[in-house]
């Protein structure tokens, strides 16, 4: 039986809570290291030190039983890298991440930067545009969907599937969770149809089939592992890019600083991920009893690890609500931490860097007119971000 775990009776999956989650996260942090959400019988860990330690200790905080908040989803996509533990996780990750190796990304860099230059030039010439719809998705949809190599008839559904993947991670009984399951079934059916003879030669998925032929993967593993490319390679980068642009629109002084010192781009991306990282958190299952301060959880308990709360924890970050591109933000856990650090983090950084590098010499400031948030059980970002990019004169 869990000991000294206080209940916090808020519905974090209600629309208004998803739109503005950070006050609830602060309540969690101020209440105790671990709290329980009685509506979902879900334990939550929200402080930076505890979150970072849990993500580092994958032997105790296991991903092997799934990282979603419901058993149906955890069983449905068992076998993807996100749902595995060491040592098998490391073996699988080494295969799946081959297209994301530094040498491969170096080959891709020039293409991404060239495409970003062309896109940004055309958008700045327009002046008014929707950064969430026209800017943020361009590189992931144009380049990543091609690199993944799926048959053409499924690519237009990739963004819908990606959103559904993360919605399906939510608790049962939440309308968004239940609505996502049929879309997930559609994605699984499509993935099963993507046999080796139907995918683009030399693509990421083709490489999975080559690994299966070489005996590195069992043939039945290709489908679940394919999901590592279908969902996370798109939505997270798109939402992170949109949120980053919104932050610069809301903080023109920080845009001025970045324009004056473009070498700050890597740290600016870290700071944007700290404040507005798209993935709010995933669950882990305890492989043994666990204690923190005077609290105790038991072996088998499932805990929601809130990355987004940790990234705003006053116990770790000075003035955590402030966007400051000079802050030392490399410790942010927006990309995860430990062995489950996001495989696509370097690609995401490269895409975001390409966009910023194209914007800096062309845009003096952003004027934000209207913004609409997505509502997703796990992801945070913008559905619409209408602004004017005031060109450098």
Short mmCIF file of C-alpha atoms in Angstrom, two decimals:
data_model
loop_
_atom_site.label_atom_id
_atom_site.label_comp_id
_atom_site.label_asym_id
_atom_site.label_seq_id
_atom_site.Cartn_x
_atom_site.Cartn_y
_atom_site.Cartn_z
CA UNK A 1 0.00 0.00 0.00
CA UNK A 2 1.28 3.46 -0.94
CA UNK A 3 2.22 5.63 2.04
CA UNK A 4 1.75 9.40 2.52
CA UNK A 5 0.66 10.12 -1.03
CA UNK A 6 -1.74 13.10 -0.96
CA UNK A 7 -4.63 13.37 -3.40
CA UNK A 8 -4.88 16.44 -5.63
CA UNK A 9 -8.41 16.49 -6.97
CA UNK A 10 -7.95 18.19 -10.34
CA UNK A 11 -8.72 16.85 -13.79
CA UNK A 12 -5.53 17.53 -15.74
CA UNK A 13 -7.14 16.13 -18.91
CA UNK A 14 -10.02 18.61 -18.95
CA UNK A 15 -9.76 21.03 -21.92
CA UNK A 16 -9.06 24.07 -19.76
CA UNK A 17 -6.32 22.20 -17.86
CA UNK A 18 -4.64 21.01 -21.07
CA UNK A 19 -4.71 24.56 -22.43
CA UNK A 20 -3.09 25.96 -19.26
CA UNK A 21 -1.39 23.13 -17.34
CA UNK A 22 1.34 24.94 -15.47
CA UNK A 23 -0.63 26.14 -12.44
CA UNK A 24 -1.70 22.55 -11.77
CA UNK A 25 1.90 21.42 -12.14
CA UNK A 26 2.95 24.03 -9.57
CA UNK A 27 0.28 22.73 -7.18
CA UNK A 28 1.66 19.20 -7.61
CA UNK A 29 5.24 20.35 -6.92
CA UNK A 30 4.23 22.38 -3.86
CA UNK A 31 2.10 19.59 -2.40
CA UNK A 32 4.62 16.73 -2.32
CA UNK A 33 7.24 14.92 -4.42
CA UNK A 34 4.51 12.48 -5.49
CA UNK A 35 0.78 13.13 -5.61
CA UNK A 36 -2.20 11.05 -6.70
CA UNK A 37 -4.95 12.05 -9.10
CA UNK A 38 -8.00 10.29 -7.63
CA UNK A 39 -10.13 10.58 -10.78
CA UNK A 40 -7.64 8.42 -12.67
CA UNK A 41 -5.96 6.63 -9.75
CA UNK A 42 -2.70 7.91 -11.19
CA UNK A 43 0.49 8.79 -9.31
CA UNK A 44 2.36 11.87 -10.53
CA UNK A 45 6.00 12.91 -10.09
CA UNK A 46 6.64 16.56 -10.91
CA UNK A 47 9.83 17.97 -9.34
CA UNK A 48 13.02 18.32 -11.40
CA UNK A 49 15.41 16.35 -9.18
CA UNK A 50 12.97 13.45 -8.80
CA UNK A 51 12.05 13.41 -12.51
CA UNK A 52 15.65 13.46 -13.65
CA UNK A 53 16.60 10.70 -11.19
CA UNK A 54 13.65 8.55 -12.26
CA UNK A 55 14.46 8.91 -15.96
CA UNK A 56 18.07 8.00 -15.24
CA UNK A 57 17.12 4.91 -13.20
CA UNK A 58 15.47 2.82 -15.91
CA UNK A 59 16.05 -0.38 -13.91
CA UNK A 60 13.64 0.85 -11.23
CA UNK A 61 11.36 3.02 -13.37
CA UNK A 62 10.62 0.57 -16.16
CA UNK A 63 9.31 1.31 -19.66
CA UNK A 64 8.95 -2.38 -20.52
CA UNK A 65 5.29 -2.47 -19.42
CA UNK A 66 4.52 0.54 -21.59
CA UNK A 67 4.62 4.28 -20.99
CA UNK A 68 0.98 5.11 -21.75
CA UNK A 69 -1.66 5.66 -19.06
CA UNK A 70 -3.86 2.76 -20.13
CA UNK A 71 -3.33 -0.98 -20.58
CA UNK A 72 -4.95 -1.19 -24.02
CA UNK A 73 -2.39 1.11 -25.60
CA UNK A 74 0.48 -0.40 -23.66
CA UNK A 75 -0.37 -3.84 -25.05
CA UNK A 76 -1.17 -2.60 -28.56
CA UNK A 77 2.26 -1.16 -29.40
CA UNK A 78 4.47 -3.28 -27.19
CA UNK A 79 7.81 -3.77 -28.89
CA UNK A 80 8.62 -0.21 -29.99
CA UNK A 81 11.80 1.28 -28.54
CA UNK A 82 9.79 3.54 -26.24
CA UNK A 83 8.28 0.45 -24.62
CA UNK A 84 11.48 -1.47 -23.86
CA UNK A 85 14.12 -1.66 -21.11
CA UNK A 86 17.86 -2.26 -21.13
CA UNK A 87 19.66 -4.25 -22.36
CA UNK A 88 17.20 -5.00 -25.17
CA UNK A 89 16.35 -1.31 -25.52
CA UNK A 90 19.96 -0.47 -26.37
CA UNK A 91 20.13 -3.18 -29.03
CA UNK A 92 16.89 -2.06 -30.63
CA UNK A 93 17.75 1.63 -30.41
CA UNK A 94 21.07 1.05 -32.15
CA UNK A 95 19.18 -0.35 -35.16
CA UNK A 96 16.31 2.14 -35.28
CA UNK A 97 18.55 5.19 -34.79
CA UNK A 98 20.98 4.41 -37.62
CA UNK A 99 19.40 7.00 -39.96
CA UNK A 100 19.86 9.57 -37.18
CA UNK A 101 23.59 9.00 -36.69
CA UNK A 102 25.74 12.17 -36.80
CA UNK A 103 27.21 11.27 -40.21
CA UNK A 104 23.72 10.85 -41.68
CA UNK A 105 22.51 14.13 -40.22
CA UNK A 106 25.61 15.89 -41.58
CA UNK A 107 24.61 14.69 -45.05
CA UNK A 108 21.10 16.06 -44.49
CA UNK A 109 22.15 19.41 -43.05
CA UNK A 110 22.67 21.31 -46.30
CA UNK A 111 19.35 20.17 -47.72
CA UNK A 112 17.45 21.23 -44.58
CA UNK A 113 19.13 24.64 -44.50
CA UNK A 114 18.49 25.23 -48.21
CA UNK A 115 14.82 24.28 -47.90
CA UNK A 116 14.47 26.48 -44.80
CA UNK A 117 15.98 29.44 -46.68
CA UNK A 118 13.53 29.04 -49.58
CA UNK A 119 10.53 28.65 -47.29
CA UNK A 120 11.36 31.55 -44.99
CA UNK A 121 12.11 33.87 -47.91
CA UNK A 122 8.68 33.21 -49.41
CA UNK A 123 6.85 33.58 -46.07
CA UNK A 124 8.62 36.81 -45.12
CA UNK A 125 7.76 38.18 -48.56
CA UNK A 126 4.10 37.46 -47.74
CA UNK A 127 4.45 39.12 -44.35
CA UNK A 128 1.36 37.58 -42.78
CA UNK A 129 1.24 33.81 -42.31
CA UNK A 130 0.30 31.02 -39.91
CA UNK A 131 3.55 29.80 -38.38
CA UNK A 132 1.89 26.66 -36.97
CA UNK A 133 0.50 25.63 -40.37
CA UNK A 134 2.94 27.07 -42.90
CA UNK A 135 6.32 27.26 -41.18
CA UNK A 136 6.63 24.65 -38.42
CA UNK A 137 5.44 21.55 -40.38
CA UNK A 138 7.39 22.19 -43.56
CA UNK A 139 10.70 20.42 -42.88
CA UNK A 140 9.26 17.44 -40.98
CA UNK A 141 6.54 16.84 -43.57
CA UNK A 142 8.67 17.56 -46.63
CA UNK A 143 11.86 15.80 -45.59
CA UNK A 144 11.13 13.35 -42.79
CA UNK A 145 8.08 11.75 -44.38
CA UNK A 146 10.16 11.17 -47.52
CA UNK A 147 13.07 9.72 -45.53
CA UNK A 148 10.79 7.35 -43.64
CA UNK A 149 9.86 5.97 -47.06
CA UNK A 150 6.25 4.90 -46.62
CA UNK A 151 4.01 4.29 -49.63
CA UNK A 152 2.66 7.57 -50.99
CA UNK A 153 -1.00 6.85 -50.24
CA UNK A 154 -0.40 6.91 -46.50
CA UNK A 155 1.75 9.97 -46.09
CA UNK A 156 -1.13 12.44 -45.98
CA UNK A 157 -2.41 10.65 -42.86
CA UNK A 158 0.87 10.79 -40.94
CA UNK A 159 0.08 13.98 -39.00
CA UNK A 160 -3.35 12.64 -38.01
CA UNK A 161 -1.81 9.37 -36.88
CA UNK A 162 0.95 11.11 -34.95
CA UNK A 163 -1.56 13.17 -32.96
CA UNK A 164 -3.67 10.08 -32.30
CA UNK A 165 -0.66 8.15 -31.02
CA UNK A 166 -0.14 10.64 -28.23
CA UNK A 167 -3.84 11.05 -27.47
CA UNK A 168 -4.12 7.29 -27.11
CA UNK A 169 -1.55 7.44 -24.30
CA UNK A 170 -4.12 9.12 -22.03
CA UNK A 171 -6.30 7.48 -19.35
CA UNK A 172 -9.33 5.43 -20.33
CA UNK A 173 -12.61 7.31 -20.10
CA UNK A 174 -11.15 10.54 -21.48
CA UNK A 175 -12.97 11.38 -24.69
CA UNK A 176 -9.76 12.14 -26.62
CA UNK A 177 -8.26 8.82 -25.57
CA UNK A 178 -11.24 6.79 -26.70
CA UNK A 179 -11.54 8.70 -29.99
CA UNK A 180 -7.87 8.02 -30.76
CA UNK A 181 -8.11 4.21 -30.64
CA UNK A 182 -9.89 3.73 -34.01
CA UNK A 183 -7.35 6.06 -35.66
CA UNK A 184 -4.56 4.02 -34.08
CA UNK A 185 -6.07 0.85 -35.54
CA UNK A 186 -6.02 2.52 -38.95
CA UNK A 187 -2.33 3.32 -38.51
CA UNK A 188 -1.51 -0.24 -37.42
CA UNK A 189 -3.39 -1.64 -40.43
CA UNK A 190 -1.47 0.69 -42.72
CA UNK A 191 1.87 -0.24 -41.12
CA UNK A 192 1.14 -3.93 -41.70
CA UNK A 193 0.52 -3.18 -45.38
CA UNK A 194 3.94 -1.50 -45.71
CA UNK A 195 5.75 -4.65 -46.72
CA UNK A 196 9.37 -4.53 -47.87
CA UNK A 197 8.38 -4.41 -51.55
CA UNK A 198 6.16 -1.34 -51.03
CA UNK A 199 8.49 1.02 -49.16
CA UNK A 200 11.00 3.36 -50.76
CA UNK A 201 14.38 1.66 -51.37
CA UNK A 202 17.07 2.99 -49.06
CA UNK A 203 14.54 4.63 -46.74
CA UNK A 204 14.42 4.33 -42.95
CA UNK A 205 11.72 1.66 -43.06
CA UNK A 206 13.57 -0.21 -45.82
CA UNK A 207 16.57 -0.32 -43.49
CA UNK A 208 14.39 -2.00 -40.84
CA UNK A 209 13.53 -4.75 -43.31
CA UNK A 210 17.21 -5.09 -44.14
CA UNK A 211 17.95 -5.47 -40.43
CA UNK A 212 15.30 -8.20 -40.24
CA UNK A 213 16.84 -10.00 -43.20
CA UNK A 214 20.22 -9.80 -41.48
CA UNK A 215 18.75 -11.40 -38.35
CA UNK A 216 19.07 -8.26 -36.22
CA UNK A 217 15.27 -7.97 -35.90
CA UNK A 218 12.56 -10.58 -35.94
CA UNK A 219 10.24 -9.97 -38.93
CA UNK A 220 7.27 -9.37 -36.61
CA UNK A 221 9.20 -6.58 -34.87
CA UNK A 222 9.34 -4.37 -37.96
CA UNK A 223 5.72 -3.19 -37.61
CA UNK A 224 5.92 -2.04 -33.97
CA UNK A 225 9.32 -0.45 -34.50
CA UNK A 226 8.02 1.35 -37.58
CA UNK A 227 5.81 3.26 -35.15
CA UNK A 228 8.94 4.96 -33.82
CA UNK A 229 9.09 6.79 -37.15
CA UNK A 230 5.36 7.30 -37.76
CA UNK A 231 4.57 9.35 -34.66
CA UNK A 232 7.49 10.99 -32.85
CA UNK A 233 9.37 12.13 -35.96
CA UNK A 234 6.63 14.60 -36.87
CA UNK A 235 4.37 16.10 -34.20
CA UNK A 236 6.96 16.76 -31.53
CA UNK A 237 9.29 18.69 -33.84
CA UNK A 238 6.42 20.59 -35.46
CA UNK A 239 4.97 21.65 -32.12
CA UNK A 240 8.37 22.52 -30.65
CA UNK A 241 9.13 24.75 -33.64
CA UNK A 242 5.78 26.55 -33.42
CA UNK A 243 6.16 27.12 -29.68
CA UNK A 244 9.68 28.46 -30.19
CA UNK A 245 8.44 31.03 -32.73
CA UNK A 246 5.60 32.01 -30.37
CA UNK A 247 8.10 32.60 -27.56
CA UNK A 248 10.18 34.90 -29.73
CA UNK A 249 7.03 36.77 -30.82
CA UNK A 250 6.06 37.23 -27.16
CA UNK A 251 9.59 38.22 -26.12
CA UNK A 252 11.03 40.54 -28.79
CA UNK A 253 13.99 41.40 -26.56
CA UNK A 254 15.11 37.76 -26.77
CA UNK A 255 14.74 37.80 -30.56
CA UNK A 256 16.97 40.90 -30.61
CA UNK A 257 19.54 39.05 -28.49
CA UNK A 258 19.51 36.05 -30.81
CA UNK A 259 19.83 38.21 -33.93
CA UNK A 260 22.80 39.95 -32.31
CA UNK A 261 24.39 36.63 -31.38
CA UNK A 262 23.29 33.73 -33.65
CA UNK A 263 25.79 31.45 -31.90
CA UNK A 264 23.15 31.29 -29.13
CA UNK A 265 20.84 29.22 -31.36
CA UNK A 266 21.60 25.87 -29.63
CA UNK A 267 20.94 27.34 -26.20
CA UNK A 268 17.86 29.20 -27.42
CA UNK A 269 16.44 25.86 -28.57
CA UNK A 270 17.16 24.35 -25.14
CA UNK A 271 15.44 27.26 -23.43
CA UNK A 272 12.40 26.99 -25.72
CA UNK A 273 12.24 23.25 -25.02
CA UNK A 274 12.49 23.94 -21.29
CA UNK A 275 9.55 26.33 -21.27
CA UNK A 276 7.39 24.76 -24.00
CA UNK A 277 8.63 21.25 -24.73
CA UNK A 278 5.84 19.43 -26.58
CA UNK A 279 5.80 16.17 -24.59
CA UNK A 280 4.31 16.75 -21.13
CA UNK A 281 5.24 13.34 -19.74
CA UNK A 282 5.08 9.55 -19.94
CA UNK A 283 4.51 6.88 -17.33
CA UNK A 284 6.88 4.31 -15.85
CA UNK A 285 6.18 1.17 -13.78
CA UNK A 286 8.17 0.49 -10.60
CA UNK A 287 10.11 -2.76 -10.55
CA UNK A 288 10.59 -2.50 -6.76
CA UNK A 289 9.32 -0.44 -3.83
CA UNK A 290 10.37 3.20 -4.00
CA UNK A 291 10.62 5.93 -1.36
CA UNK A 292 11.18 9.67 -1.52
CA UNK A 293 11.15 11.79 1.66
CA UNK A 294 8.40 10.19 3.78
CA UNK A 295 6.46 8.81 0.82
CA UNK A 296 6.45 5.26 -0.51
CA UNK A 297 5.18 3.58 -3.65
CA UNK A 298 5.09 -0.15 -4.25
CA UNK A 299 6.47 -2.45 -6.88
CA UNK A 300 4.07 -2.47 -9.84
CA UNK A 301 2.76 1.06 -9.31
CA UNK A 302 2.54 3.20 -12.44
CA UNK A 303 3.81 6.79 -12.16
CA UNK A 304 3.33 9.69 -14.57
CA UNK A 305 6.68 11.46 -14.94
CA UNK A 306 5.98 15.10 -15.84
CA UNK A 307 8.87 16.47 -17.91
CA UNK A 308 7.08 19.77 -18.47
CA UNK A 309 6.63 20.35 -14.74
CA UNK A 310 10.26 19.50 -13.99
CA UNK A 311 11.36 22.07 -16.54
CA UNK A 312 9.59 24.82 -14.58
CA UNK A 313 10.49 23.67 -11.06
CA UNK A 314 11.41 26.62 -8.86
CA UNK A 315 13.62 24.31 -6.82
CA UNK A 316 15.98 23.93 -9.76
CA UNK A 317 15.50 26.90 -12.08
CA UNK A 318 15.86 30.54 -11.11
CA UNK A 319 12.83 32.56 -12.24
CA UNK A 320 11.60 29.53 -14.21
CA UNK A 321 8.71 31.28 -15.99
CA UNK A 322 11.09 33.70 -17.70
CA UNK A 323 12.24 33.01 -21.28
CA UNK A 324 15.97 33.75 -21.37
CA UNK A 325 18.08 32.44 -24.25
CA UNK A 326 21.26 33.04 -22.22
CA UNK A 327 20.10 30.73 -19.41
CA UNK A 328 22.10 27.52 -18.97
CA UNK A 329 19.27 25.29 -20.08
CA UNK A 330 21.11 22.18 -21.27
CA UNK A 331 19.70 20.18 -18.34
CA UNK A 332 16.12 20.60 -19.55
CA UNK A 333 14.31 17.27 -19.92
CA UNK A 334 12.03 18.25 -22.79
CA UNK A 335 13.71 15.61 -24.95
CA UNK A 336 13.66 13.13 -22.07
CA UNK A 337 16.71 11.92 -20.17
CA UNK A 338 18.74 8.75 -19.75
CA UNK A 339 18.50 5.81 -22.14
CA UNK A 340 15.10 7.00 -23.39
CA UNK A 341 16.37 10.40 -24.48
CA UNK A 342 14.47 11.16 -27.70
CA UNK A 343 16.20 9.41 -30.62
CA UNK A 344 15.22 12.22 -32.95
CA UNK A 345 16.45 15.04 -30.70
CA UNK A 346 19.46 15.85 -32.89
CA UNK A 347 17.32 15.87 -36.03
CA UNK A 348 14.78 18.12 -34.30
CA UNK A 349 17.55 20.48 -33.21
CA UNK A 350 18.89 20.54 -36.77
CA UNK A 351 15.47 21.39 -38.22
CA UNK A 352 14.82 24.09 -35.62
CA UNK A 353 18.31 25.53 -36.15
CA UNK A 354 17.74 25.67 -39.91
CA UNK A 355 14.52 27.63 -39.40
CA UNK A 356 16.10 30.09 -36.97
CA UNK A 357 19.16 30.56 -39.18
CA UNK A 358 16.91 31.45 -42.10
CA UNK A 359 14.75 33.83 -40.03
CA UNK A 360 17.52 35.78 -38.25
CA UNK A 361 18.82 37.81 -41.23
CA UNK A 362 15.33 38.38 -42.63
CA UNK A 363 12.99 39.14 -39.70
CA UNK A 364 13.35 42.14 -37.42
CA UNK A 365 10.44 41.16 -35.20
CA UNK A 366 7.32 39.01 -35.07
CA UNK A 367 3.90 40.49 -34.39
CA UNK A 368 1.52 37.87 -33.02
CA UNK A 369 -2.14 38.34 -33.92
CA UNK A 370 -3.93 35.15 -32.90
CA UNK A 371 -3.00 31.79 -31.44
CA UNK A 372 -4.95 28.58 -30.88
CA UNK A 373 -3.63 25.67 -28.83
CA UNK A 374 -4.03 22.01 -29.72
CA UNK A 375 -5.71 19.85 -27.09
CA UNK A 376 -3.84 16.56 -26.69
CA UNK A 377 -3.43 14.20 -23.74
CA UNK A 378 0.37 14.31 -23.97
CA UNK A 379 1.40 17.01 -26.42
CA UNK A 380 1.36 20.79 -26.07
CA UNK A 381 1.70 23.30 -28.87
CA UNK A 382 -0.16 25.41 -31.36
CA UNK A 383 -2.80 24.51 -33.91
CA UNK A 384 -2.71 28.04 -35.29
CA UNK A 385 -0.18 30.84 -34.83
CA UNK A 386 -1.09 33.81 -37.00
CA UNK A 387 1.54 36.52 -37.11
CA UNK A 388 3.29 39.13 -39.19
CA UNK A 389 7.00 38.76 -39.81
CA UNK A 390 8.36 42.32 -40.10
CA UNK A 391 11.20 42.13 -42.59
CA UNK A 392 14.62 43.61 -42.00
CA UNK A 393 14.83 46.86 -43.97
#
